CSV table of C-alpha atoms in Angstrom, one decimal:
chain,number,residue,atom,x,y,z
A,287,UNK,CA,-37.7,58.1,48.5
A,288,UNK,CA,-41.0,56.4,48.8
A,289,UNK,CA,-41.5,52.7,49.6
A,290,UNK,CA,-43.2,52.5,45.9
A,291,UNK,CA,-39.9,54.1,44.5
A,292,UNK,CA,-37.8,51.7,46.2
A,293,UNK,CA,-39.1,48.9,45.2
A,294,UNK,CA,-39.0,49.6,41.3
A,295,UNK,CA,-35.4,50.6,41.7
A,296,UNK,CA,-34.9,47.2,43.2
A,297,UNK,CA,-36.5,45.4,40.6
A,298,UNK,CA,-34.6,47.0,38.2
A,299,UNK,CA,-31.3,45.9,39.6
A,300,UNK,CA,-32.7,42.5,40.0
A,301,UNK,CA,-33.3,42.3,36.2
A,302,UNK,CA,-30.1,44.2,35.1
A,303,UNK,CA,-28.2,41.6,37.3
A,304,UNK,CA,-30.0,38.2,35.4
A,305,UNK,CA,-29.6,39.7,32.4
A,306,UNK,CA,-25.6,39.8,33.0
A,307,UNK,CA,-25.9,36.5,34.6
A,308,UNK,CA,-27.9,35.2,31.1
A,309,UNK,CA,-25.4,36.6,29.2
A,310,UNK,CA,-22.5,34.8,31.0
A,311,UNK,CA,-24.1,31.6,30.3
A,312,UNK,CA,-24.5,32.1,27.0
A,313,UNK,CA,-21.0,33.3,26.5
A,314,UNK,CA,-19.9,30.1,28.5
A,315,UNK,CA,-22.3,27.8,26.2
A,316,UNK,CA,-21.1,29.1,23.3
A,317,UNK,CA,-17.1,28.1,24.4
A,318,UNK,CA,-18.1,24.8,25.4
A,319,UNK,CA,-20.0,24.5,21.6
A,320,UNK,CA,-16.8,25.7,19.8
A,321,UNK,CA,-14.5,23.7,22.3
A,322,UNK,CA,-16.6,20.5,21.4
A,323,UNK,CA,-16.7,21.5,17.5
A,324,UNK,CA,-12.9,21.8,17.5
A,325,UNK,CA,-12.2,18.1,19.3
A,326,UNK,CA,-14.3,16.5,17.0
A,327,UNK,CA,-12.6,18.1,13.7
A,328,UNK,CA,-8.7,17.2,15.1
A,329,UNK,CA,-10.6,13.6,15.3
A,330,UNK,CA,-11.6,13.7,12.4
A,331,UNK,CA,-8.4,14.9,10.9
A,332,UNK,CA,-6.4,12.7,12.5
A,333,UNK,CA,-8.1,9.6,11.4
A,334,UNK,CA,-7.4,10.1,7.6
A,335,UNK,CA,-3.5,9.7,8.3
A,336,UNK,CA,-2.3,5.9,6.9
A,337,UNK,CA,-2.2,3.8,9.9
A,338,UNK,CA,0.9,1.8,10.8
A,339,UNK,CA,1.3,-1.8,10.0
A,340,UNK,CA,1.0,-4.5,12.6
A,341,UNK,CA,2.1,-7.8,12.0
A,342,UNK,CA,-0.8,-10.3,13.1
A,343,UNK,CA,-1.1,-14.2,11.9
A,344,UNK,CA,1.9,-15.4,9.7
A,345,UNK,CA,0.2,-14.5,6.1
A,346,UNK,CA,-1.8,-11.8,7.2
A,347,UNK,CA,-1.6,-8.2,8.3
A,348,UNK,CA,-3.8,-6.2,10.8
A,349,UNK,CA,-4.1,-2.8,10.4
A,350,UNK,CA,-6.4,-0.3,11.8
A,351,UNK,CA,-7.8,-0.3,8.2
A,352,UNK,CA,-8.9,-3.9,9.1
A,353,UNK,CA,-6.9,-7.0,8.4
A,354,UNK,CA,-4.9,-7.5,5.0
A,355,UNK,CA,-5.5,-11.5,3.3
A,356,UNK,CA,-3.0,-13.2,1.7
A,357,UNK,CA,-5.6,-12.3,-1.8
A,358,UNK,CA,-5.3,-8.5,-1.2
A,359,UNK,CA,-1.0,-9.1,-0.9
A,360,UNK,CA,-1.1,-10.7,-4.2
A,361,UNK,CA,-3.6,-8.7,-5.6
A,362,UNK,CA,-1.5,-5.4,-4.9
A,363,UNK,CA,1.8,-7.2,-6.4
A,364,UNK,CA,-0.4,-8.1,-9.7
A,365,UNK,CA,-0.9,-4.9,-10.1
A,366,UNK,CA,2.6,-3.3,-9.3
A,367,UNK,CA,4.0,-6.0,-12.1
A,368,UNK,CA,1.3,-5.1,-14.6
A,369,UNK,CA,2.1,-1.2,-14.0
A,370,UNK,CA,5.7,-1.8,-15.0
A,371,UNK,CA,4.9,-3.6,-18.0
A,372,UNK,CA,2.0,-2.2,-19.1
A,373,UNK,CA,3.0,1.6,-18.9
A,374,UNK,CA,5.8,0.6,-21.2
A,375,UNK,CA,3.9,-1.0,-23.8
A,376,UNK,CA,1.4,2.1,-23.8
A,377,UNK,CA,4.3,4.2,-24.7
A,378,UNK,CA,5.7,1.6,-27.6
A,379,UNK,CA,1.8,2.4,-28.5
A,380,UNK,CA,3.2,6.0,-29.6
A,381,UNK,CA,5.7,4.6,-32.1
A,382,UNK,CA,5.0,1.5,-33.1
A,383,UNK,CA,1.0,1.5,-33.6
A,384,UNK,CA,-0.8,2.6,-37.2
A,385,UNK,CA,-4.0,2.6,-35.8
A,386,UNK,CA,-5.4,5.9,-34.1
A,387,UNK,CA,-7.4,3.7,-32.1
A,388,UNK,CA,-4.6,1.9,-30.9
A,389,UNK,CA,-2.7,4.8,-30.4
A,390,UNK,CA,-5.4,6.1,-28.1
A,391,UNK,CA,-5.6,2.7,-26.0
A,392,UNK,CA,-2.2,3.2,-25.4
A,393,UNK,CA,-2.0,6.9,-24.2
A,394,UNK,CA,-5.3,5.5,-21.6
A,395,UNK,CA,-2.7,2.4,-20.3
A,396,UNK,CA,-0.1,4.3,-20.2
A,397,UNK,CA,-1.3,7.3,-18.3
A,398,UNK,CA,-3.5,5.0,-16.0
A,399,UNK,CA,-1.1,2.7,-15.0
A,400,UNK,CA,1.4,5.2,-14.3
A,401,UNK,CA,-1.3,6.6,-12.0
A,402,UNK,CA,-1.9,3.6,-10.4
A,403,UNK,CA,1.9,2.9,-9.8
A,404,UNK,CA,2.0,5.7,-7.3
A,405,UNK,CA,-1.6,4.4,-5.7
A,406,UNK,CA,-0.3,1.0,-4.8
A,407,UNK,CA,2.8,2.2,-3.8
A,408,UNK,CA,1.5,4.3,-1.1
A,409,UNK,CA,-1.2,1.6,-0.1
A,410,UNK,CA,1.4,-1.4,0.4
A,411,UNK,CA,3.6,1.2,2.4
A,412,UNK,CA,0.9,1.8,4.2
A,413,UNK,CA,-0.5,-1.8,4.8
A,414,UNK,CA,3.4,-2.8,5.0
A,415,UNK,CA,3.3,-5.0,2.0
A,416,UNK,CA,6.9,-5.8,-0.4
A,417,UNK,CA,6.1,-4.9,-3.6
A,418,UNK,CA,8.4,-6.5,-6.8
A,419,UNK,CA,10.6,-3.9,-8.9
A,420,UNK,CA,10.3,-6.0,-11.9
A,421,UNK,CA,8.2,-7.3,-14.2
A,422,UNK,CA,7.6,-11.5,-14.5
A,423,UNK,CA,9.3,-13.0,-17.0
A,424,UNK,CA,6.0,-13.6,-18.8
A,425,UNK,CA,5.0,-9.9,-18.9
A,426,UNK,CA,8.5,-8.9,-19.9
A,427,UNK,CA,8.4,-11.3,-22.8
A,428,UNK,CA,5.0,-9.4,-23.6
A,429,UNK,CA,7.0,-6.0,-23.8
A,430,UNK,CA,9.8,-7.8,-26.1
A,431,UNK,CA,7.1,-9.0,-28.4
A,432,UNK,CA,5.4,-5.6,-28.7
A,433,UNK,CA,9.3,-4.2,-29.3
A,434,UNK,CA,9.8,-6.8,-32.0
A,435,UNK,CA,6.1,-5.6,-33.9
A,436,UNK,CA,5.3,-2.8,-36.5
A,437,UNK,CA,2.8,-1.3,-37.8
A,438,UNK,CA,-0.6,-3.8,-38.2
A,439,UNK,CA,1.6,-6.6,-36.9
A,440,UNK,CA,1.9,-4.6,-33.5
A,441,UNK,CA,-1.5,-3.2,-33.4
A,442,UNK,CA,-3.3,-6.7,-33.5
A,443,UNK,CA,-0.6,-8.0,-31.0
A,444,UNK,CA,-1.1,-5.0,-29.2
A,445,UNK,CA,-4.9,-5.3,-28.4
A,446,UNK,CA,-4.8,-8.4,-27.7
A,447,UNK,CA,-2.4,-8.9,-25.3
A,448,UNK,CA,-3.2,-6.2,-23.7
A,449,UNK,CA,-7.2,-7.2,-23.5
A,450,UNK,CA,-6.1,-10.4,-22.6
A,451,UNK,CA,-4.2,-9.3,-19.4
A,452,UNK,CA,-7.1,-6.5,-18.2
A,453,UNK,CA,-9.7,-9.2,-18.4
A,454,UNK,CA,-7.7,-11.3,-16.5
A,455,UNK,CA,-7.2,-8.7,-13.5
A,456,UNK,CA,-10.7,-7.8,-14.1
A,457,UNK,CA,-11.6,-11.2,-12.3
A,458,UNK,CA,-9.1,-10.6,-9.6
A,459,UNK,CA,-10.6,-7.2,-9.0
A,460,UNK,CA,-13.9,-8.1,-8.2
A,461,UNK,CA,-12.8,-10.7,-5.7
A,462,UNK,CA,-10.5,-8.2,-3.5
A,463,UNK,CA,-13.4,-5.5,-3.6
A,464,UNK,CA,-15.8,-7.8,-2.7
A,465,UNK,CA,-14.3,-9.7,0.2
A,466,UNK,CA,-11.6,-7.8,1.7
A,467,UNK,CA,-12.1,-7.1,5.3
A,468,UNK,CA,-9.7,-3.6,4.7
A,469,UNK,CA,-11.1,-0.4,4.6
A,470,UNK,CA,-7.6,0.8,2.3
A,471,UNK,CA,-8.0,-2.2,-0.1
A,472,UNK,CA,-11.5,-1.7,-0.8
A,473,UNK,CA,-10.7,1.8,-1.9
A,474,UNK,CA,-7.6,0.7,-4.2
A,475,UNK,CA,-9.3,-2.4,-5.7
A,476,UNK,CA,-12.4,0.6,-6.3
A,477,UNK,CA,-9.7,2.3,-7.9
A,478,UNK,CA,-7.9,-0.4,-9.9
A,479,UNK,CA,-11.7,-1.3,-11.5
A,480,UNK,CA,-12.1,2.4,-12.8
A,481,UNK,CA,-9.1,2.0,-14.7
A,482,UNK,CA,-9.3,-1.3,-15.8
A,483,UNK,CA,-12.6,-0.6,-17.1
A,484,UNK,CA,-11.6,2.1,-19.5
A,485,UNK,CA,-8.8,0.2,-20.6
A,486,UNK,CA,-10.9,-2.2,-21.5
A,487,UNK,CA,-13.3,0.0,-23.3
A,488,UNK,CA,-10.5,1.7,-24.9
A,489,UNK,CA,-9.2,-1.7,-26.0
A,490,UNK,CA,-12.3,-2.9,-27.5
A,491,UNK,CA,-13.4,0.4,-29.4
A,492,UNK,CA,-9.8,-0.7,-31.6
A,493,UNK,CA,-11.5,-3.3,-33.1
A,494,UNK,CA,-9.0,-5.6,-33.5
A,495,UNK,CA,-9.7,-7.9,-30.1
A,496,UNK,CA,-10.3,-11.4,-31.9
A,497,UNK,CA,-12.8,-13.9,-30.3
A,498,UNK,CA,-10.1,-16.2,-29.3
A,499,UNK,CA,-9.1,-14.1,-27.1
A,500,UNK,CA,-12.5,-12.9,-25.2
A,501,UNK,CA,-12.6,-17.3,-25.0
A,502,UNK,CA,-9.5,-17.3,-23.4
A,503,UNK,CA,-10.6,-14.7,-20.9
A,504,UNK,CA,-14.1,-16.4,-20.3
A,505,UNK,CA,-11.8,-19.9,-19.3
A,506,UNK,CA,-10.9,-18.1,-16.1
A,507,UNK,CA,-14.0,-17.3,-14.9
């Protein structure tokens, strides 16, 4: 074999062996890429688990969500008691009401407080908060009132009362969502608004909301 021979046989190795070599890197690269890709997605999985509750300052809660005030505590037992009033009065809606309108408002309260039940049920577990079983005595005179009503009768006391409440909470609302310092709060209080809002809407479009009402609302402001 000539020394010209030789020598291109010898680069030829030479490149067949850095091209195997390249190839191993890239092979290599590519695991540590996917390896990388998969850690950050179990991270990001993980993270959207409830976190436990950890009891910080007497009155308040710290959580890795943030800390939970003594505001969002009540604010998430005003709205448990209003979903076990107010989802019962929504259903009376069904029988009691003449009005469409009416009847429409309370197929909206019932179905999104009964919604919301289940929401603030799994945020207090999470944020380890007691939540009531009952009612207060004023909302379950509210229910016994509606019970008591017919007809016109129930559908003025109906919207009414019911206005009355939501634009009550609606005040409430806008307090927790704006200065909560919990990441799980702001999302519920997000939620409650939503629903609040259409139940008001809903409330309104019957009509039948008189102006003494929309005064008493404004006094809380």
């Amino acid at each position: 074999m000539t020394a010209h021979a030789r020598s291109a046989s010898g680069r030829s190795r030479n490149l067949t062996i850095a091209g195997v070599l390249l190839l191993a890197l890239a092979v290599i690269a590519g695991a540590i890429v996917w390896a990388t890709r998969g850690d950050a997605n179990a991270t990001e999985n993980g993270s959207s688990n409830f976190p436990s509750a950890k009891p910080a300052a007497p009155g308040d809660v710290v959580t890795t969500a943030g800390p939970v005030s003594k505001l969002d505590m009540e604010f998430l037992v005003k709205v448990r008691q209003a979903n076990l009033w107010e989802a019962p009065a929504g259903r009376l809606a069904q029988t009691h009401a003449t009005s469409e309108a009416v009847k429409r408002a309370g197929m909206h309260v019932m179905d999104g407080h009964s919604k919301l039940d289940e929401f603030v049920r799994n945020t207090a577990e999470a944020l380890n908060v007691a939540l009531p079983d009952e009612a207060s005595a004023e909302q379950q005179g509210f229910v016994r009132t509606l019970e008591d009503a017919q007809g016109a009768d129930f559908d003025k006391k109906f919207a009414n009362i019911l206005r009355g409440t939501h634009g009550k909470i609606f005040v409430s609302i806008a307090q927790v969502r704006a200065g909560t310092k919990n990441s799980l709060m702001r999302r519920f209080a997000s939620e409650v608004n939503l629903t609040v809002l259409d139940h008001q809407n809903v409330l309104d479009d019957s009509g039948l909301v008189d102006e003494a009402t929309y005064d008493d609302i404004a006094s809380t402001f």
